[in-house]
Coordinates of C-alpha atoms and ligand atoms in Angstrom, one line a residue:
X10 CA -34.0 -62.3 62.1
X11 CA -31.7 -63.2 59.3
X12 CA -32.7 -64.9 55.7
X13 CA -31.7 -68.5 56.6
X14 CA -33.6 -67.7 60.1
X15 CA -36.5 -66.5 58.6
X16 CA -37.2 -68.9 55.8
X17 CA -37.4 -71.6 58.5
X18 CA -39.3 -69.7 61.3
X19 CA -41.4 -66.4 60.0
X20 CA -44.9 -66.7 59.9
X21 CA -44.8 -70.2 60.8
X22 CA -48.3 -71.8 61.9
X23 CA -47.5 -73.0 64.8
X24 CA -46.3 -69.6 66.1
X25 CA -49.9 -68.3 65.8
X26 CA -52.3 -69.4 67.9
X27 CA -55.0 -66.8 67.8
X28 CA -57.4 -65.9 65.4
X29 CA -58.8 -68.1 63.5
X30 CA -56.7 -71.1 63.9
X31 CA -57.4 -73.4 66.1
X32 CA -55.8 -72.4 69.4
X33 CA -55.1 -76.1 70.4
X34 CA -53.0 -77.0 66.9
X35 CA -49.5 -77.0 68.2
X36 CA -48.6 -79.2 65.0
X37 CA -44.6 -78.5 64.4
X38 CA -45.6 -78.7 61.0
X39 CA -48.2 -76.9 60.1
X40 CA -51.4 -79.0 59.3
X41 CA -53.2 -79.1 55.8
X42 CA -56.6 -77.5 56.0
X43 CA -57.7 -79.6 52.3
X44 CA -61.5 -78.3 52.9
X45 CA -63.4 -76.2 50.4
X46 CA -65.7 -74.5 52.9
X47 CA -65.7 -72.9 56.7
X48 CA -68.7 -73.9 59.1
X49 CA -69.4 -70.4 60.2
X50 CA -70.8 -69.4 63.8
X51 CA -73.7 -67.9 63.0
X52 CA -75.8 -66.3 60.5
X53 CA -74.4 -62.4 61.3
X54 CA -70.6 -63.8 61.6
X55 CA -71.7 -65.4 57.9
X56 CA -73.5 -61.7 56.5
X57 CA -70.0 -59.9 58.3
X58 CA -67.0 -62.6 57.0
X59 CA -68.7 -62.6 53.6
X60 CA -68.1 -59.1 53.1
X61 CA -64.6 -59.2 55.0
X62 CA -63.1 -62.4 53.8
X63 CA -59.4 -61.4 54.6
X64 CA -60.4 -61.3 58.3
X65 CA -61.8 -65.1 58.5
X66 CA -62.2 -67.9 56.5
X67 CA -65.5 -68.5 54.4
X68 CA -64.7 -70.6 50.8
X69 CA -61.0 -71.7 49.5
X70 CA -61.5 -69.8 46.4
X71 CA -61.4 -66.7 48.9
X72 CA -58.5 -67.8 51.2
X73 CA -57.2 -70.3 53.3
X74 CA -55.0 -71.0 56.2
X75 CA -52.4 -72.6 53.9
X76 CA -52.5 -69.7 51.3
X77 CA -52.6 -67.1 54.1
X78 CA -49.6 -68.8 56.3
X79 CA -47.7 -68.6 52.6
X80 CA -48.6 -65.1 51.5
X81 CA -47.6 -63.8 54.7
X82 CA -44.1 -65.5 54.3
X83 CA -43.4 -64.3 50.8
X84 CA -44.6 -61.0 52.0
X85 CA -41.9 -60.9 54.7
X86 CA -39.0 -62.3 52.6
X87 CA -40.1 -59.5 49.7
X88 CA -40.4 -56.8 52.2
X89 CA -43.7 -56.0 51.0
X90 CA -46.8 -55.3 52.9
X91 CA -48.9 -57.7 51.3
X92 CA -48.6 -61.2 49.0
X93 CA -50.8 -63.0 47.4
X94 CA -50.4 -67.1 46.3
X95 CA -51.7 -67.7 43.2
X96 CA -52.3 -71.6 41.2
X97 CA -49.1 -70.9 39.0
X98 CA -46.8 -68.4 38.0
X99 CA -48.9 -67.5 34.8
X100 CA -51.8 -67.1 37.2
X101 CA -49.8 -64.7 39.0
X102 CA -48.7 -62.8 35.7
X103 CA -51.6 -62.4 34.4
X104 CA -53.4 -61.6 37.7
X105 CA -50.6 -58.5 38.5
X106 CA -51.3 -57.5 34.4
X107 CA -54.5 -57.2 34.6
X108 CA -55.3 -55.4 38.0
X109 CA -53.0 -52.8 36.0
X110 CA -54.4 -52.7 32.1
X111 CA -57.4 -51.3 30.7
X112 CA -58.3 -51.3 27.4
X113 CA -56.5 -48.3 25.2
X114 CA -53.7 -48.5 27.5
X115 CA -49.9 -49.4 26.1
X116 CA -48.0 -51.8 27.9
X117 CA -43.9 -51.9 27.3
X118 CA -42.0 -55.3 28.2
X119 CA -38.7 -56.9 27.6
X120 CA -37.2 -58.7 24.7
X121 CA -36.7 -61.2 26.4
X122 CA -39.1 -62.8 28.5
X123 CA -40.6 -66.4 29.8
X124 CA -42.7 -67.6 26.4
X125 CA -46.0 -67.1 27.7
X126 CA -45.6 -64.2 29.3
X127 CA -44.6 -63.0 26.0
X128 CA -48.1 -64.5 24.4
X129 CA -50.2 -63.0 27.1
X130 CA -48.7 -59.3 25.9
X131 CA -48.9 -60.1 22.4
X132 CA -51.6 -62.7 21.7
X133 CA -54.5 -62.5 24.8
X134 CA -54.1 -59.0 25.5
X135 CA -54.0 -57.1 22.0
X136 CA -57.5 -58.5 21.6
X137 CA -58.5 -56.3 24.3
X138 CA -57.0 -53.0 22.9
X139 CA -53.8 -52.7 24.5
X140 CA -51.1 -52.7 22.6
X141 CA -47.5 -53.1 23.8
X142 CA -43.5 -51.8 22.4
X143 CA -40.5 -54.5 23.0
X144 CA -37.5 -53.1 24.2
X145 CA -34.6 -54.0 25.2
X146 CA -34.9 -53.8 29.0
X147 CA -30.6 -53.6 30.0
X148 CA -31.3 -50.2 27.8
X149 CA -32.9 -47.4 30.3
X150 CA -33.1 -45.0 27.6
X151 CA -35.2 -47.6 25.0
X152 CA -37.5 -48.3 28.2
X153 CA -37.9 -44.5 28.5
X154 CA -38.1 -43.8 24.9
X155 CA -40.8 -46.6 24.7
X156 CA -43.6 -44.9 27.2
X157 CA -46.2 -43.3 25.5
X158 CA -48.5 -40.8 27.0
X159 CA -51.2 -43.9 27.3
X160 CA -48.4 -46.6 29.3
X161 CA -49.9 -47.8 32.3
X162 CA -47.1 -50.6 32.5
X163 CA -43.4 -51.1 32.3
X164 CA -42.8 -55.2 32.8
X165 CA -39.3 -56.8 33.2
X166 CA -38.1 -59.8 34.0
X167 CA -34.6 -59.9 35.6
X168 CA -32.7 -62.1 35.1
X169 CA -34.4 -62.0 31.9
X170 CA -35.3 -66.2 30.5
X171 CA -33.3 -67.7 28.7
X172 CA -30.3 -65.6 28.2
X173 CA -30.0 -64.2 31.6
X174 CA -29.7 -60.5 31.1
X175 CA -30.0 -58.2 34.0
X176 CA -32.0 -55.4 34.1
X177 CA -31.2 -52.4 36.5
X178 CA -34.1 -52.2 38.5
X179 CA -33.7 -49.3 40.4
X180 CA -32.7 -47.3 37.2
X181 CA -35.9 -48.2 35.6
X182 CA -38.1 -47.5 38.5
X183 CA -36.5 -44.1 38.3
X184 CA -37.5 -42.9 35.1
X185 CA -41.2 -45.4 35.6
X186 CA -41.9 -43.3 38.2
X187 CA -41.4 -40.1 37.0
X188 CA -44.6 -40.3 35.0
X189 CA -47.6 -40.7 36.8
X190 CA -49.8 -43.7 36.7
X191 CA -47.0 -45.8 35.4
X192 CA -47.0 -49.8 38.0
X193 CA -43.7 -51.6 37.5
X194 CA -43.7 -55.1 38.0
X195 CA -40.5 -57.1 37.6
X196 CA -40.5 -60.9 37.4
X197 CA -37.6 -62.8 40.0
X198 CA -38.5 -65.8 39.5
X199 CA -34.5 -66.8 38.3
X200 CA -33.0 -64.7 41.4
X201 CA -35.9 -65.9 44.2
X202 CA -36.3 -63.8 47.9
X203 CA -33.0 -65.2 48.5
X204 CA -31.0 -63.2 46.0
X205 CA -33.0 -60.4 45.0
X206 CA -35.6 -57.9 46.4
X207 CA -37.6 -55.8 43.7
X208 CA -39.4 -53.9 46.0
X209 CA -36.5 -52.5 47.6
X210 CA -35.1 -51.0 44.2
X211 CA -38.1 -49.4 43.4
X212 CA -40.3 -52.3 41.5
X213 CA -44.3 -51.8 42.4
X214 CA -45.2 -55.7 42.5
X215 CA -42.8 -58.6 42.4
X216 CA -43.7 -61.9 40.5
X217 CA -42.1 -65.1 40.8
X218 CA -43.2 -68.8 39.4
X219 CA -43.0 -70.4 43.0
X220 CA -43.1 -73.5 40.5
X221 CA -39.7 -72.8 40.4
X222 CA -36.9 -72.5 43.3
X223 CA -39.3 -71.6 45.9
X224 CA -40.6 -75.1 45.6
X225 CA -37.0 -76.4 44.8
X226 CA -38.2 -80.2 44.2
X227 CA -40.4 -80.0 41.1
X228 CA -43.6 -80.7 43.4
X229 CA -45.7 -78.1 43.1
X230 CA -47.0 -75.5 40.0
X231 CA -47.6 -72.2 41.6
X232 CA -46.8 -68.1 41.5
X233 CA -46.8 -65.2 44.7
X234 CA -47.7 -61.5 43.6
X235 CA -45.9 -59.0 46.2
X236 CA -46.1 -55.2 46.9
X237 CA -48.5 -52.8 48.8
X238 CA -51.4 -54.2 50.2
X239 CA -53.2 -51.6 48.2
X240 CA -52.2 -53.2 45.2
X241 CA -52.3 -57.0 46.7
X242 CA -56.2 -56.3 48.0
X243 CA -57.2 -54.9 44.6
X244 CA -55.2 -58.4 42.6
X245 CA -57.1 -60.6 45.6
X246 CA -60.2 -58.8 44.8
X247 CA -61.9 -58.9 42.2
X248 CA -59.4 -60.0 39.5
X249 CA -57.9 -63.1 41.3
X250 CA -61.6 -64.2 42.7
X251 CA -62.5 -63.7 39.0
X252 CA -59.9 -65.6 37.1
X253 CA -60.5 -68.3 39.9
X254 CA -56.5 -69.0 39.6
X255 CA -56.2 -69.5 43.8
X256 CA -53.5 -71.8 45.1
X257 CA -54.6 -75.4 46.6
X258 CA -53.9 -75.7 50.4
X259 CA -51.9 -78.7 50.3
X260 CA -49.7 -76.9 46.9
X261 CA -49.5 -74.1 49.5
X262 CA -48.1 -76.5 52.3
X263 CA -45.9 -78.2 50.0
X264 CA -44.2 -74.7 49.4
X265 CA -43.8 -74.0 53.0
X266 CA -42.2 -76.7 53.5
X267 CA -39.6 -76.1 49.8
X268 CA -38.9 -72.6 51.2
X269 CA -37.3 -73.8 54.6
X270 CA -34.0 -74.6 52.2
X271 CA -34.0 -72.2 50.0
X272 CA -30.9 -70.4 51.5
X273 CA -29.5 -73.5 51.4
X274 CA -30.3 -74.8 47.9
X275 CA -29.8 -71.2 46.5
X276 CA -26.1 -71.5 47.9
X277 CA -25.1 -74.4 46.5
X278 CA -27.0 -73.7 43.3
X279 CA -25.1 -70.8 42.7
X280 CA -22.0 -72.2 43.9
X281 CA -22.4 -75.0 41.2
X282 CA -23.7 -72.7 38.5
X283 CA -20.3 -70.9 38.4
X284 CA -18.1 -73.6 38.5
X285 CA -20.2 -75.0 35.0
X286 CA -19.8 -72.0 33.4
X287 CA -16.2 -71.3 33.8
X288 CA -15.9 -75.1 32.5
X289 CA -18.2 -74.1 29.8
X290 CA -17.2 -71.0 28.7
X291 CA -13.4 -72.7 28.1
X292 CA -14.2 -75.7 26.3
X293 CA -13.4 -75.7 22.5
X294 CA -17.2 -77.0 21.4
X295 CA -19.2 -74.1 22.8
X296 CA -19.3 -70.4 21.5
X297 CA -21.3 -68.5 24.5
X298 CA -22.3 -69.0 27.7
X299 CA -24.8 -67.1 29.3
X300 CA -24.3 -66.6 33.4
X301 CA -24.4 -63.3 34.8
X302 CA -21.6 -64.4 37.7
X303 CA -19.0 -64.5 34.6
X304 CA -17.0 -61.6 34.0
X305 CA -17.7 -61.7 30.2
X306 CA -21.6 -61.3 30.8
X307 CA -22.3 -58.1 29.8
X308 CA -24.4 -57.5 32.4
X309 CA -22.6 -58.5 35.3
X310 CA -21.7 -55.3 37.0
X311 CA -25.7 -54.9 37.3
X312 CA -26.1 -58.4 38.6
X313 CA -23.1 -57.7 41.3
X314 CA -24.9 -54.9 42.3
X315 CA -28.4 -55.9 42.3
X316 CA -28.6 -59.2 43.4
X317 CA -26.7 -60.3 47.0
X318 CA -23.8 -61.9 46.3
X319 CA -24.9 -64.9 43.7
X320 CA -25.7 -65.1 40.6
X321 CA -28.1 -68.1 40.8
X322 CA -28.4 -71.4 39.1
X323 CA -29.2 -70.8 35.7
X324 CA -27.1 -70.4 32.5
X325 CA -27.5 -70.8 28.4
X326 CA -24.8 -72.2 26.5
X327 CA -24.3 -71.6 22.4
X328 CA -23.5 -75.2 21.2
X329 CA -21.7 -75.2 18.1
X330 CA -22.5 -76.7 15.4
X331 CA -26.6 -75.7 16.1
X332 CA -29.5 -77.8 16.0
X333 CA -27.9 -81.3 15.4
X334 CA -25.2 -80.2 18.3
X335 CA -28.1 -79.6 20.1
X336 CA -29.8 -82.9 19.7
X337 CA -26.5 -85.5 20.3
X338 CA -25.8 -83.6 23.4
X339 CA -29.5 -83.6 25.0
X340 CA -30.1 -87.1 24.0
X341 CA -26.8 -88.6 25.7
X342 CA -27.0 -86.5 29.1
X343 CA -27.1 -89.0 32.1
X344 CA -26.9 -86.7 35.4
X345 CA -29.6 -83.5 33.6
X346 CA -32.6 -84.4 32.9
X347 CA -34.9 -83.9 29.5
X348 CA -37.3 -81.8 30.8
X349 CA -38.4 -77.8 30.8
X350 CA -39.0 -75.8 34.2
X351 CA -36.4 -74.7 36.5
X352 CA -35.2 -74.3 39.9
X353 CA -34.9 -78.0 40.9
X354 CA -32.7 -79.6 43.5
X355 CA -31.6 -81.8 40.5
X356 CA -30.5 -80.5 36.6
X357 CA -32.0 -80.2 34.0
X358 CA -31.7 -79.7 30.3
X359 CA -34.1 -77.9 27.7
X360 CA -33.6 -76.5 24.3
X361 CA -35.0 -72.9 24.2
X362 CA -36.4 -71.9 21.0
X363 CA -38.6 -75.1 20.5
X364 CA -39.5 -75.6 24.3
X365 CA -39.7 -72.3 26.7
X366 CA -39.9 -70.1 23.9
X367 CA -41.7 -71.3 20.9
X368 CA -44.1 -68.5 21.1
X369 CA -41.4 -66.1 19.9
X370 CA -41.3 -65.7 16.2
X371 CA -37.8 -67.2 14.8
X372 CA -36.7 -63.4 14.2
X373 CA -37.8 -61.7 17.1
X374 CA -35.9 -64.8 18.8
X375 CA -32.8 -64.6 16.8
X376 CA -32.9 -60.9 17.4
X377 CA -33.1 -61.7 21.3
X378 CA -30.0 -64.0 21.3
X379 CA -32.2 -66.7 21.6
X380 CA -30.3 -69.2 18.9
X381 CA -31.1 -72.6 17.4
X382 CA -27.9 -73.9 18.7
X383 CA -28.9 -72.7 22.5
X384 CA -29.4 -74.8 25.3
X385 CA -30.6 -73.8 29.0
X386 CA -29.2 -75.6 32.1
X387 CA -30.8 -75.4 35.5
X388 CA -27.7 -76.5 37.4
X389 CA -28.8 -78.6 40.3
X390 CA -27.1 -79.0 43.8
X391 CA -25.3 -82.6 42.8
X392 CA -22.4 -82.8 43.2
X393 CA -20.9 -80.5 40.5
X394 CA -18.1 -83.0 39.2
X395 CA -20.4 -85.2 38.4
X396 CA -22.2 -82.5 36.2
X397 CA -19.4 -81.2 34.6
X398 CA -18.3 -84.9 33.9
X399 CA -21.8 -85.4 32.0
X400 CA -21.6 -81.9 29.9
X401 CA -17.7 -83.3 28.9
X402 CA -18.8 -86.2 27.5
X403 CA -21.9 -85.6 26.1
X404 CA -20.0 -82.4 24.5
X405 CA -17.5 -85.4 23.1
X406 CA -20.0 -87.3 21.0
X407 CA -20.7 -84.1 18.8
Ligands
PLP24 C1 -41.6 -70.7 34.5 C2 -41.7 -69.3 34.5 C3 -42.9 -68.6 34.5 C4 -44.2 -69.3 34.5 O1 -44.5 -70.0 35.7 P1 -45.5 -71.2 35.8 O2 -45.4 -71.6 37.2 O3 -45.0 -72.3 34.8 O4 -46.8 -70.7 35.3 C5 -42.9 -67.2 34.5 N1 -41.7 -66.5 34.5 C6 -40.5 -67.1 34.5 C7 -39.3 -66.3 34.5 C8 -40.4 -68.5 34.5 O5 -39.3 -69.1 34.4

């Protein structure tokens, strides 16, 4: 079937009715199994599903119907063999990282990346010996001058938070993969299924922060790991059972039920996106924006031919007149909302280098194009008038 097709009907519940499941539940909408434990047959099927826990279900902490329902969706909207639903989009990071790392090994990541996926790199998992190079991840050659005869990962986030630069994916994976024993994972949380597919250009396992627009409503904190079921099994087993990070049921229902319209949502996010940022990039109190659909990104030829057909629905805008900009223009917004995260039928407003990425040192931010005067919009699906109305004349009180 096609996207719009799938995100309603693949993998639904309802549609299986063996195994496991009860054969009798003919719910529409799948039901919530909100239990911590199974009641198992007998003692044998308890010895056997104990040591084969993807083929039953024994304890939540090792999968349940929810969780499996969802990982078997994101798996078919990734094209990847395998997913795995994790209790947020950190959980999921660090869960893909460290199925990969060992200690001695040298890990190279973007310059700009989501904060704490920046502090995991550089603050959890140097105290474990492995030590890391920041490049700048639109550069092939920097990412292939970076490895070192001890990389074991190459990590990129496209389109990169907050300043939305694209990385060529399939370029990267290139040169990754011609040394051996190198994973690729690329974060897609900004683009979602809908607009990009890793996997297909080459990435090893996709990571998104399902928190995000796979949700869409700002219900739910949770992340999906994709790729080979190889590589899924060995992040299910033992490092996700370890970390004890697994996805609720009912966070896992909630999400089946966001996905449904994300084709949709993603449409008219993107739709609105570009209409903001062409208002944006012309009006006399801003010096930059940030949006991969514009012509003047300097990325955009990558994002045309890497993504399909949108650019999505976030963007960073230079304010000028910096920090005190910044503040008159956040505190008088009526349609976006104060508030960090992303992805949300409805907009939102955050200020960068204090909120999303405070982590960063002030150089390594500045050097990044992450600057005190920035602000990043998640454009919602309102009506965009009535967004570009607030932006004018909140931009007027400066
Ligand atoms: C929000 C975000 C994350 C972290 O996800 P959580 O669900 O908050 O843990 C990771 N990567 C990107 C690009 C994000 O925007």
């Amino acid at each position: 079937m096609r996207i719009n097709t799938d995100l309603l009907h693949a993998h639904q519940l309802h549609a299986r009715l063996t195994g496991s499941y009860e054969p009798q539940a003919k719910a529409h909408v799948s039901p919530i199994y909100q239990t911590t434990t199974y009641v198992l047959d007998d003692f044998d099927t308890a010895v056997y599903l104990n040591q084969h826990v993807d083929e039953g279900f024994v304890y939540t902490r090792f999968g349940s119907p929810n969780c499996d329902e969802l990982e078997k969706k994101i798996a078919h909207l990734e094209h990847a063999e395998a997913a795995l639903a994790v209790a947020s989009g950190l959980g999921a990071i660090s869960t893909a990282v460290m199925s990969v790392v060992k200690a001695g090994d040298h890990v190279v990541f973007g310059d700009v990346i989501y904060g704490c996926s920046y502090a995991l790199f550089a603050k959890v998992l140097t105290n474990l010996g492995i030590t890391y190079t920041r490049v700048d991840t639109t550069n092939v050659a920097e990412v292939e001058a970076a490895i070192q005869p001890n990389t074991s990962l190459v990590y990129v986030e496209t389109p990169a938070n907050p300043t939305l630069k694209i990385s060529d994916i399939a370029a990267i994976s290139e040169v990754v993969h011609a040394h051996q024993g190198i994973t690729l994972i690329v974060d897609s949380t900004f683009a979602s299924p809908y607009l990009q597919n890793p996997l297909d250009l080459g990435a090893d396992l996709v990571v998104h922060s399902a928190t995000k627009y796979l949700c869409g409503h700002g219900t739910v904190t949770a992340g999906v790991i994709a790729g080979s079921k190889a590589r899924i099994d060995r992040c299910r087993m033992p490092y996700l059972q370890c970390f004890g990070a697994v996805l609720d049921p009912f966070a896992a229902w909630q999400l089946m039920q966001g996905m449904k319209t994300l084709g949709v949502r993603m449409e008219r996010h993107c739709q609105n996106a570009m209409k903001v940022a062409e208002f944006l990039e012309q009006h006399p109190k801003v010096d930059r924006v940030y949006y991969p659909g514009l012509p003047s990104h300097p990325t955009h030829e990558i994002a045309k031919k890497q993504m399909h057909g949108g650019f999505g629905g976030m963007m960073s805008v230079d304010i000028k007149g910096g920090m005190d900009a910044v503040r008159t223009v956040m505190n008088n917004m009526k349609v976006f909302s104060l508030a960090t995260s992303l992805g949300n039928v409805d907009s939102l407003i955050q200020h960068s280098p204090s909120m999303s990425h405070f982590d960063m040192t002030p150089e390594e931010r500045y050097a990044a194009s992450i600057f005190d005067g920035q602000v990043r919009l998640s454009i919602g699906i309102e009506d965009v008038e009535d967004l570009i109305e607030d932006l004018d004349q909140a931009l007027a009180l400066i």
